[in-house]
Coordinates of C-alpha atoms in Angstrom, one line a residue:
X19 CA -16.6 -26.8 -0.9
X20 CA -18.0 -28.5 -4.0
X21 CA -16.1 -31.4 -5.6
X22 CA -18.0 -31.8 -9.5
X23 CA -18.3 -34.6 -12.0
X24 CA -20.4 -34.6 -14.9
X25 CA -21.1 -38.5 -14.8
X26 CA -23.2 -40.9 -13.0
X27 CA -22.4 -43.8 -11.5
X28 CA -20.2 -42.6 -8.6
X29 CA -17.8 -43.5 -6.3
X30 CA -15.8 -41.0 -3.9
X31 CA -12.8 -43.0 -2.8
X32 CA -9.9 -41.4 -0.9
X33 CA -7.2 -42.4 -2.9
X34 CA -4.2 -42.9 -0.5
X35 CA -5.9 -45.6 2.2
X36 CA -9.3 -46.1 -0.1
X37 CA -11.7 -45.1 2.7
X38 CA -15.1 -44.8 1.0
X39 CA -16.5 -41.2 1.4
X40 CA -19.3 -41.8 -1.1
X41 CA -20.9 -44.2 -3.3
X42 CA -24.4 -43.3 -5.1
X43 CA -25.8 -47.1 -4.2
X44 CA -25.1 -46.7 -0.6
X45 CA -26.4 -44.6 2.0
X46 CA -22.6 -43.2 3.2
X47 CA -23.8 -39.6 3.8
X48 CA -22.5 -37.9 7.0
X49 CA -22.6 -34.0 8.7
X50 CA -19.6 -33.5 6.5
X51 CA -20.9 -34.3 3.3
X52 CA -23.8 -33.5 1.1
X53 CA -25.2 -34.7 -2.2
X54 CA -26.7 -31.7 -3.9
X55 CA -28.6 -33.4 -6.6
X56 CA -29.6 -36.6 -5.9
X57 CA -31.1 -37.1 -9.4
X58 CA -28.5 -39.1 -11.2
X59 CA -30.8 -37.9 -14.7
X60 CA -29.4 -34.8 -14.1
X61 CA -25.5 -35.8 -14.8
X62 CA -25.2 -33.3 -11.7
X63 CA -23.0 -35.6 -9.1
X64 CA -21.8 -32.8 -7.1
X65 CA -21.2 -32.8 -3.5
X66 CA -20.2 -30.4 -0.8
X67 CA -18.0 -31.3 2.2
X68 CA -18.2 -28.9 5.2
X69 CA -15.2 -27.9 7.6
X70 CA -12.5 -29.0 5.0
X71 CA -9.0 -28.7 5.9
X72 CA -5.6 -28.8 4.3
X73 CA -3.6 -32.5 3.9
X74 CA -1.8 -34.5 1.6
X75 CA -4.4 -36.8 1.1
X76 CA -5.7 -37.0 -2.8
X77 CA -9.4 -38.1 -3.6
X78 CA -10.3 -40.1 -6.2
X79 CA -14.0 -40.4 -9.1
X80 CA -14.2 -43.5 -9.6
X81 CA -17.3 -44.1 -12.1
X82 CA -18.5 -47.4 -13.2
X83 CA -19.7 -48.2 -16.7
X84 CA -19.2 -49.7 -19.5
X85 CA -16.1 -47.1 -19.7
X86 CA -14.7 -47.4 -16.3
X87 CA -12.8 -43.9 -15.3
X88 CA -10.6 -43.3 -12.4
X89 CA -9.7 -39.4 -12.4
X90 CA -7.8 -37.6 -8.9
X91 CA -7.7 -34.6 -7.6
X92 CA -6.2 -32.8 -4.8
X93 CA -7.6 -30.7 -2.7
X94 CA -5.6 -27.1 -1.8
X95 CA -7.0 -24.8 0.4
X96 CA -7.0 -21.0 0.2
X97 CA -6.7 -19.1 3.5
X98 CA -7.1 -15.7 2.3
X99 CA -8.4 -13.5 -0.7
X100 CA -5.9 -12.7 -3.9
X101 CA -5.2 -9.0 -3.8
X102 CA -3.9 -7.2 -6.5
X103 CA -2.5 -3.3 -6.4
X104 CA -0.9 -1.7 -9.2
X105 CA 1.3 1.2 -9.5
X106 CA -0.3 4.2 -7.2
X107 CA 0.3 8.0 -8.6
X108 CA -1.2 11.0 -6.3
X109 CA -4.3 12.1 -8.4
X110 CA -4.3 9.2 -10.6
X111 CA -7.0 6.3 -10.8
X112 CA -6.2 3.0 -9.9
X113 CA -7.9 -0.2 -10.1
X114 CA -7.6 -2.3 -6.8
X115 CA -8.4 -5.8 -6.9
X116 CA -9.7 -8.8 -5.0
X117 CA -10.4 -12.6 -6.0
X118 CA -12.4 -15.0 -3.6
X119 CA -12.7 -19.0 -4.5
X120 CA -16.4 -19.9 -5.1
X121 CA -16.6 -23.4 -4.6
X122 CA -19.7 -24.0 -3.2
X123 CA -23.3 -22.2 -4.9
X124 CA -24.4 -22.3 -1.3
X125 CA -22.3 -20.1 0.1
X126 CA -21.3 -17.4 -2.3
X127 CA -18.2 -15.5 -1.0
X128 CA -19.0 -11.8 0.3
X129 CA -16.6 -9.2 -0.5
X130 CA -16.0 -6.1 1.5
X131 CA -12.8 -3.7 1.9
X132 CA -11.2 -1.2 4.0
X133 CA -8.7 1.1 4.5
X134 CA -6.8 2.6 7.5
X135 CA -4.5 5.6 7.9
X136 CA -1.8 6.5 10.0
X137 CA -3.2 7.4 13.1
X138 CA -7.1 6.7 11.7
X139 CA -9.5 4.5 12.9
X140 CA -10.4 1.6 9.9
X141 CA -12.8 3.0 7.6
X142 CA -15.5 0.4 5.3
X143 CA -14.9 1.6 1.7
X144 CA -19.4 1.1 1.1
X145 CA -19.2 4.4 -0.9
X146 CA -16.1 4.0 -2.9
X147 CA -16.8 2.8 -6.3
X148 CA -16.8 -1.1 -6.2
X149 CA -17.8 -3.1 -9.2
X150 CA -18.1 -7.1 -8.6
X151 CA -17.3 -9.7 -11.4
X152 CA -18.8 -13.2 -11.0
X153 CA -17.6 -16.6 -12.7
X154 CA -18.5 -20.7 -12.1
X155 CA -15.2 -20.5 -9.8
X156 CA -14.2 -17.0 -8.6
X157 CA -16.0 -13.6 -7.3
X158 CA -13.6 -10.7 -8.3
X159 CA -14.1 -7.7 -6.4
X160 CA -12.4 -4.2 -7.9
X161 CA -12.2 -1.0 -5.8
X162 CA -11.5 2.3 -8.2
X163 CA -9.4 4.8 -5.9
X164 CA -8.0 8.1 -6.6
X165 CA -4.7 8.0 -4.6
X166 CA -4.1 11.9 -2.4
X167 CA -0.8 11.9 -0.4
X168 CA -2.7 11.1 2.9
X169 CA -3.2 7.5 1.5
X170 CA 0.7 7.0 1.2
X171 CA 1.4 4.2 3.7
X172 CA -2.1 3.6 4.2
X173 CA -3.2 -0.1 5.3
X174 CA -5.9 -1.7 2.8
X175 CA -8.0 -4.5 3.2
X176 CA -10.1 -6.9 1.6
X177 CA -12.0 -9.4 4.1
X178 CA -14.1 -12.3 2.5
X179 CA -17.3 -14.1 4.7
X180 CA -18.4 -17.9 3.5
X181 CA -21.4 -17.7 5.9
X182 CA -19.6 -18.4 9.5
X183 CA -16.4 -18.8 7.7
X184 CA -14.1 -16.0 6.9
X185 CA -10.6 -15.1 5.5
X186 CA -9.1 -11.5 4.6
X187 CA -6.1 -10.1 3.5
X188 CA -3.9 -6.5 3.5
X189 CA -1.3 -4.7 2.4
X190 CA 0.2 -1.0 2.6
X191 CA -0.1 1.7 -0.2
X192 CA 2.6 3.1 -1.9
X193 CA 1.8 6.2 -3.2
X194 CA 4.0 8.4 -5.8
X195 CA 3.9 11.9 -5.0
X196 CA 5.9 15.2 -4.3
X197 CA 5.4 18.4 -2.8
X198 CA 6.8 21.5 -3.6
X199 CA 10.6 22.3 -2.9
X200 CA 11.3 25.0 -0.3
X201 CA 14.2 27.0 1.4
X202 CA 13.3 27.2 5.2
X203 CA 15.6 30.2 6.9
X204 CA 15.5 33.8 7.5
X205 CA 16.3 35.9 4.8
X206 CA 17.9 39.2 6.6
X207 CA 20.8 38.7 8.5
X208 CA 23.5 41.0 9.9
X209 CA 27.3 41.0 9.5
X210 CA 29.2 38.9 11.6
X211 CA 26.2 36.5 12.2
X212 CA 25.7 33.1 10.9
X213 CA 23.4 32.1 7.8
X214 CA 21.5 28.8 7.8
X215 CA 19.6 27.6 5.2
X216 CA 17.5 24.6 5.0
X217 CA 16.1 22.7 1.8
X218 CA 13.5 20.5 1.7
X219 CA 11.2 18.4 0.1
X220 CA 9.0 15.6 1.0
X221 CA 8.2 12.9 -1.9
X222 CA 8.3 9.2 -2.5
X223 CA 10.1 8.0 -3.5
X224 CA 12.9 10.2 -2.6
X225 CA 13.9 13.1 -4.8
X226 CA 17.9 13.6 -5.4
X227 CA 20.1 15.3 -3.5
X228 CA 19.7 19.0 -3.0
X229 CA 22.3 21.3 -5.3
X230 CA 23.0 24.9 -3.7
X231 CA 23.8 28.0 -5.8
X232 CA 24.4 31.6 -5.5
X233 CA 23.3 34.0 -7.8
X234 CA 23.3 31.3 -10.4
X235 CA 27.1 29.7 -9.0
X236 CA 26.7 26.1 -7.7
X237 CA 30.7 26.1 -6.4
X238 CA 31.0 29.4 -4.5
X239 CA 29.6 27.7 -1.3
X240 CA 29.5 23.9 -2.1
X241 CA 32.2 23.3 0.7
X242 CA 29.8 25.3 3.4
X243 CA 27.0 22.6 2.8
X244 CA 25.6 19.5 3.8
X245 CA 23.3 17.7 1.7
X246 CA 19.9 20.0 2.4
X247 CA 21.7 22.6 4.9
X248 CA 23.7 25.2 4.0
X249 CA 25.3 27.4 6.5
X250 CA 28.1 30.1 6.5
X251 CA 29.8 32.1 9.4
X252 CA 30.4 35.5 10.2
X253 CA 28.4 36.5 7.6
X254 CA 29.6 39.7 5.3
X255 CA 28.5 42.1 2.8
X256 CA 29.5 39.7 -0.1
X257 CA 27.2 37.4 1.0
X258 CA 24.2 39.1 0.0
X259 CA 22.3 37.7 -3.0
X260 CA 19.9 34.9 -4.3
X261 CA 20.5 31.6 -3.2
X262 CA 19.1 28.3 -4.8
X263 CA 18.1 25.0 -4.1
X264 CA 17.9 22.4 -7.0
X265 CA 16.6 18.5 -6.7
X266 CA 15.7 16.3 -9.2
X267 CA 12.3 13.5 -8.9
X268 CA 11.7 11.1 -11.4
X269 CA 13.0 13.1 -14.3
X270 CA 11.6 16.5 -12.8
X271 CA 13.3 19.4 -12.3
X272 CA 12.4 21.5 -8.9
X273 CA 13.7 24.8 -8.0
X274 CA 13.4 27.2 -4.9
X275 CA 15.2 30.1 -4.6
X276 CA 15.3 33.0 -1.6
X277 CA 16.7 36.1 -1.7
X278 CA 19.4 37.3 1.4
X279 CA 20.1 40.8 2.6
X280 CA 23.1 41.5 5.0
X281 CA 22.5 44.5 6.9
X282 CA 25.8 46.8 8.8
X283 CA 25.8 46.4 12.7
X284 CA 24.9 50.1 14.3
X285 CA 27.2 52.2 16.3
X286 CA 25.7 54.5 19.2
X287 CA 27.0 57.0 21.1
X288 CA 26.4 57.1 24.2
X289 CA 27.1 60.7 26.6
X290 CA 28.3 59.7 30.2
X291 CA 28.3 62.9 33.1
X292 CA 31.2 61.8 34.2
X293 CA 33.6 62.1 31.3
X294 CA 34.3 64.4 28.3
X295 CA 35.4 61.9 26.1
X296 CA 32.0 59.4 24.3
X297 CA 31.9 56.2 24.7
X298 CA 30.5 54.2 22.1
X299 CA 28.2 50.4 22.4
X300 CA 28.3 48.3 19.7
X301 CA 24.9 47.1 19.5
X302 CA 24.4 43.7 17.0

């Protein structure tokens, strides 16, 4: 990480216990820390400590002059990449992003992402369209996806390498979609048997509940259903017609409709040697 100051004349001092980290007249470099420029002509007094971690400890410029200044600052550590994901519509482009930190010009952050199905091995997004927007503090990474309905639920990921170091983050897609209503049953039955009738659509989010009509009525039947299903007994003659399904998804109208016919239960006769009289079998 680099810690900056445009003046000369240094001292690093850990503010809390004033353990000296740095001064420019002494020789106080360690493994951990690195002057990158040490020409003080420069006004570049910028320094890099390696294997930083996370404290309450605040550290403190101290530059002497004929101006004295004593400015702190404390240090917060980022563990994982800033993701950003809008509002996802099937069919619709979406901008996806991801921020890194670049603190240190040494070790500019490398941005990669991901994605992963239900039921898919993870898949590296190289081919997707990925532009990459660079700044003094930040690397902002944004992947351009066209949502389909086999993304809904999908894990994404954005992972982020500082050389040997590297953080990453995820979450799930949401996508908006809907596919087209249906009636799911058979639509010839015979008298006396039982009618079912399923509705069904799959959407997210979730459409209203289905309305059930016949030949245009939603009461005839209302007390015969059950949300989607739809099922009537010893069926009869009257029962014959067009039945409907109505739901409503975000302000959208969908309709299915399937027509029933009721056929008559046969009669055969059936000749026996051993009597005059026929017997009849009532065949369904």
């Amino acid at each position: 990480m680099a810690v900056t100051s445009p003046s000369i004349h240094q001292k690093l001092l850990q503010f809390q216990d004033y353990v000296l980290l740095f001064h420019t007249a002494v020789k106080t470099e360690t493994e951990e820390i690195e002057w990158l420029e040490p020409d003080l002509t420069k006004n570049n007094c910028s320094i890099i400590i390696e294997e930083i971690k996370e404290d309450d400890k605040k550290y403190a410029f101290k530059i002497v002059g004929e101006n004295s200044n004593n400015s702190k600052v404390k240090i917060i550590i980022q563990d994982e990449p800033a993701m950003k994901v809008p509002l996802l519509s099937e069919g619709q482009e979406a901008n996806l992003t991801c921020s890194a930190p670049f603190p240190c010009p040494e070790t500019p952050p490398k941005i990669t992402w991901w994605i992963k199905t239900r039921g898919e091995n993870k898949i590296d997004l190289t081919e997707y369209n990925i532009t990459l927007t660079t700044t003094n503090s930040f690397h902002l990474s944004t992947l351009i996806l066209t949502p389909t309905i086999d993304l809904h639920n999908a894990t994404v990921g954005c992972d982020v390498s500082y050389g040997r170091k590297n953080i990453s983050t995820n979450m799930t897609l949401k996508v908006m979609y809907v596919k087209p209503l249906l009636i799911l049953g058979n639509g010839k039955v015979t008298e006396g048997d039982n009618l079912s009738l399923n509705c069904t659509v799959e959407s997210h989010p979730p459409s209203s509940v289905p309305v059930w009509s016949f030949n245009g009525n939603t009461d005839r039947f209302m007390n015969q259903t059950s949300a989607e299903y739809l099922t009537i007994t010893n069926v009869t003659k009257e029962h014959a017609g067009v039945y409907g399904c109505t739901s409503t998804y975000k302000n959208k109208t969908l309709n299915a409709f399937i027509t029933i016919n009721v056929t008559n239960k046969q009669t055969h006769r059936i000749k026996t040697s051993d009597s005059s009289y026929p017997r009849f079998c009532r065949i369904a």
